[in-house]
Structure formats: C-alpha cells, structure tokens
Short mmCIF file of C-alpha atoms in Angstrom, two decimals:
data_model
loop_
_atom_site.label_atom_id
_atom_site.label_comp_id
_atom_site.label_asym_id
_atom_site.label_seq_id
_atom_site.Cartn_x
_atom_site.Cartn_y
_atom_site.Cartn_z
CA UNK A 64 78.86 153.00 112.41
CA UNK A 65 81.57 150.79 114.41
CA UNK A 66 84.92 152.22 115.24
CA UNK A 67 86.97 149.77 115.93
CA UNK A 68 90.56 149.88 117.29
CA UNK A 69 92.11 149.29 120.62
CA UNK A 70 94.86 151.20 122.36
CA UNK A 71 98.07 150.24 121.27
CA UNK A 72 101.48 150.79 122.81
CA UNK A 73 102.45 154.69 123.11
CA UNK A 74 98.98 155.50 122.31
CA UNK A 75 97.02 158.01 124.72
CA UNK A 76 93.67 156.90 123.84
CA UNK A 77 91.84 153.92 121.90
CA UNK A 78 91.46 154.49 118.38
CA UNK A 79 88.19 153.54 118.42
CA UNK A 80 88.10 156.60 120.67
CA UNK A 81 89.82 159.04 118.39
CA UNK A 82 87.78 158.07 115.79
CA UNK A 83 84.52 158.89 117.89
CA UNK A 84 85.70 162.22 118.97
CA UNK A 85 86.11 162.95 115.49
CA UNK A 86 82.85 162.17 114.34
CA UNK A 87 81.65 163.95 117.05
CA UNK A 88 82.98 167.12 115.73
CA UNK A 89 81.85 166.45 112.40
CA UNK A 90 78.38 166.33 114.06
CA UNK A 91 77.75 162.51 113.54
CA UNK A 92 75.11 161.67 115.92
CA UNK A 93 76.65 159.84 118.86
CA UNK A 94 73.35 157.41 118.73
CA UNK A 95 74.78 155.88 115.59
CA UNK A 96 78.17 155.44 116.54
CA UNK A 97 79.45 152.10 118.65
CA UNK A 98 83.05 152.08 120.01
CA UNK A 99 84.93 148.69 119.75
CA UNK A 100 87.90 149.22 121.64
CA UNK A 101 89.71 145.71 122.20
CA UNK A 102 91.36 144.53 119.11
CA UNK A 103 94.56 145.26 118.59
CA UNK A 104 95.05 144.54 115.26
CA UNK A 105 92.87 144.19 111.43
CA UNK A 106 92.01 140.83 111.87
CA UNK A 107 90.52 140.90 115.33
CA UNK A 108 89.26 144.63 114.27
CA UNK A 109 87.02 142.65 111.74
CA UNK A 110 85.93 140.14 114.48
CA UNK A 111 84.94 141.84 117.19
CA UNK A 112 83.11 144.36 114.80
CA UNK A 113 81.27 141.76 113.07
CA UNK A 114 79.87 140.50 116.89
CA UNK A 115 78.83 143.91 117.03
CA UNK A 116 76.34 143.76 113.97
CA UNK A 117 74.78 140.96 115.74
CA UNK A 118 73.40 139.31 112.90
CA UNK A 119 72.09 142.40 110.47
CA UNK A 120 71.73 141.37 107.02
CA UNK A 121 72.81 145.34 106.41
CA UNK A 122 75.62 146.40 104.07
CA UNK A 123 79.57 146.78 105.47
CA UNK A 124 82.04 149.30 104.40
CA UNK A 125 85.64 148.59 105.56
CA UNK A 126 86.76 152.16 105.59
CA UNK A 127 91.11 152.64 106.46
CA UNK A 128 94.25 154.38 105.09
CA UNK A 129 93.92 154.05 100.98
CA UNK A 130 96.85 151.88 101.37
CA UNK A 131 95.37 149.15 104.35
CA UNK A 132 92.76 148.15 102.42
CA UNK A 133 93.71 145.62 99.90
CA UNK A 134 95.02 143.46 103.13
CA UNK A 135 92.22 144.54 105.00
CA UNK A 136 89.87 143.06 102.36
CA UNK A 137 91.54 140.38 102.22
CA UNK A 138 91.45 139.10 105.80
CA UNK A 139 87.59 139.92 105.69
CA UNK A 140 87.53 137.61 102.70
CA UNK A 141 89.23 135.16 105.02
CA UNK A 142 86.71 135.34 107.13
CA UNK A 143 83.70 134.85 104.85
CA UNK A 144 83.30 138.90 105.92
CA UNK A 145 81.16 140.46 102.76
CA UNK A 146 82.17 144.13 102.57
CA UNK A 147 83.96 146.63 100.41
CA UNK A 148 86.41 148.87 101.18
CA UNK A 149 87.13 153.03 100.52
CA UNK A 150 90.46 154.14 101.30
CA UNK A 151 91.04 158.02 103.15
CA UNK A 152 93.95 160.04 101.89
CA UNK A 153 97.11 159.56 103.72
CA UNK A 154 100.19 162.13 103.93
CA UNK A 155 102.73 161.71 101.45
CA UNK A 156 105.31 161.05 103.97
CA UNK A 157 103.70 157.63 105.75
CA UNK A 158 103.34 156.55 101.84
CA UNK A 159 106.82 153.99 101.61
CA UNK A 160 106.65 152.98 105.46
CA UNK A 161 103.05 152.43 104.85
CA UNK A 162 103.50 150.01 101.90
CA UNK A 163 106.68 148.17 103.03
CA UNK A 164 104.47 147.80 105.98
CA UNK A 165 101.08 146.12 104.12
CA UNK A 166 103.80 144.26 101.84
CA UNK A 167 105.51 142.19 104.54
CA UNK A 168 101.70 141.77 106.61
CA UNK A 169 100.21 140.25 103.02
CA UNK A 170 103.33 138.40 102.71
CA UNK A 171 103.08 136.96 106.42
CA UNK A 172 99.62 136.72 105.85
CA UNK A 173 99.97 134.52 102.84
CA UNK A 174 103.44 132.82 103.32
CA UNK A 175 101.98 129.33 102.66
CA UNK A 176 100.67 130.24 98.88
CA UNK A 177 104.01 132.35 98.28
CA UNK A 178 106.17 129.11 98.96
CA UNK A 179 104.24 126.68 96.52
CA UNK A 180 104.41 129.31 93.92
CA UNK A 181 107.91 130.26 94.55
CA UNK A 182 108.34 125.99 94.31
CA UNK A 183 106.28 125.70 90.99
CA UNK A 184 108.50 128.64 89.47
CA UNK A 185 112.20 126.93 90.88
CA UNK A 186 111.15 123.49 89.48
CA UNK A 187 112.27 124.36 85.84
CA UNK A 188 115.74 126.23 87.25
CA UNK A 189 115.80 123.02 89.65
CA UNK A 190 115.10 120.52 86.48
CA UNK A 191 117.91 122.67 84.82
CA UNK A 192 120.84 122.47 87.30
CA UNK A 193 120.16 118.58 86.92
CA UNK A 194 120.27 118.00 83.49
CA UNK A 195 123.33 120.28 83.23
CA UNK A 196 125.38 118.10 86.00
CA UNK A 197 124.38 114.67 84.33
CA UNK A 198 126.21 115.73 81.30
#
C-alpha cells in the first residue's frame, strides 16, 4: 500500500503520514505500508507512487475523496497509469467547495480540448452574425 502526499502549507504533518498513522490504528501491518511524502499535488502523487512499484505487473487502486477521483483518473490516464479508482465518503459540508474545486482543476487540466469545442459550437452563431450583417 503507498500513501502518498506531501506536507502542504498549514499542514502539521505529511499526509502520507496521516494516512500511515491511521492504518496503523486500524492494525494494517506497517510491513505493507510505504510512505511517499514529496508530491505536493495528484499528478506528481501518481508519479512518484508509480517509481515506488518499481516495475510490478500488480493491480493499482487510486483510492481519494468520492469526489477527486474522476480527475484523479484522469491524470493517471494521462499518464498511461492503469488503475481504478474507489471514492471514501466525504462530509456533507466540503461537498460544493469540493466540486467547484475538481471543476476548475479538470477545466485547467483540459483547457486546450474545452477551447476547440467551445470554437466548433460558436462557428454556427459566428456563421450567423455574418450572414445577418451581409443583408
């Protein structure tokens, strides 16, 4: 099991150090546990994780807040990562931050794809505007 995340701003502690405490007391055995602690965001989080597997042909499990993991998919996917993803619960009040949140990141993520389609859909409003000032 990898758990990856470094320590961000205002943060006591890595996340990748939370994370092992808490497997700790859930009695994971510490032997099956490795700690990546310098990413500082998903995509390196998938990098530096993948290093860690070294090569093992084994199956990966992206496992985040239900709502990360459509964009956290994603960026494995952009990284020729194979893996699924399971989503934990998160507390109703972190729901709308949450998804503004993953909704500007995808949108960031994929601003180049957004543009051409938001081109392709203006062409026929475009094609419109001209045909309506020739007359």
């Amino acid at each position: 099991m990898i758990l990856s995340g470094g320590q961000g701003e205002g943060e006591e502690i890595p996340e990748s150090k939370a994370m092992y405490e808490y497997c700790l007391s859930k009695g994971v055995d510490p032997d099956r546990m490795i700690q990546e602690n310098r990413s500082k965001n998903t995509n390196e989080n998938l990098l530096f994780s993948r290093e860690l597997l070294s090569g093992q042909k084994d199956r990966v499990a992206i496992v985040t807040t239900r709502y990360h993991v459509f964009r956290a998919l994603e960026l494995a996917r952009l990284q020729n990562f194979r893996c699924i993803g399971f989503g934990s619960k998160t507390k109703w009040y972190f729901t709308l931050n949450a998804f503004l949140r993953e909704f500007i990141g995808y949108i960031a993520m994929t601003w180049k794809t957004q543009a051409i389609l938001l081109g392709i859909l203006l062409i026929p409003w475009f094609l419109t505007i001209l045909l309506t000032l020739k007359k």
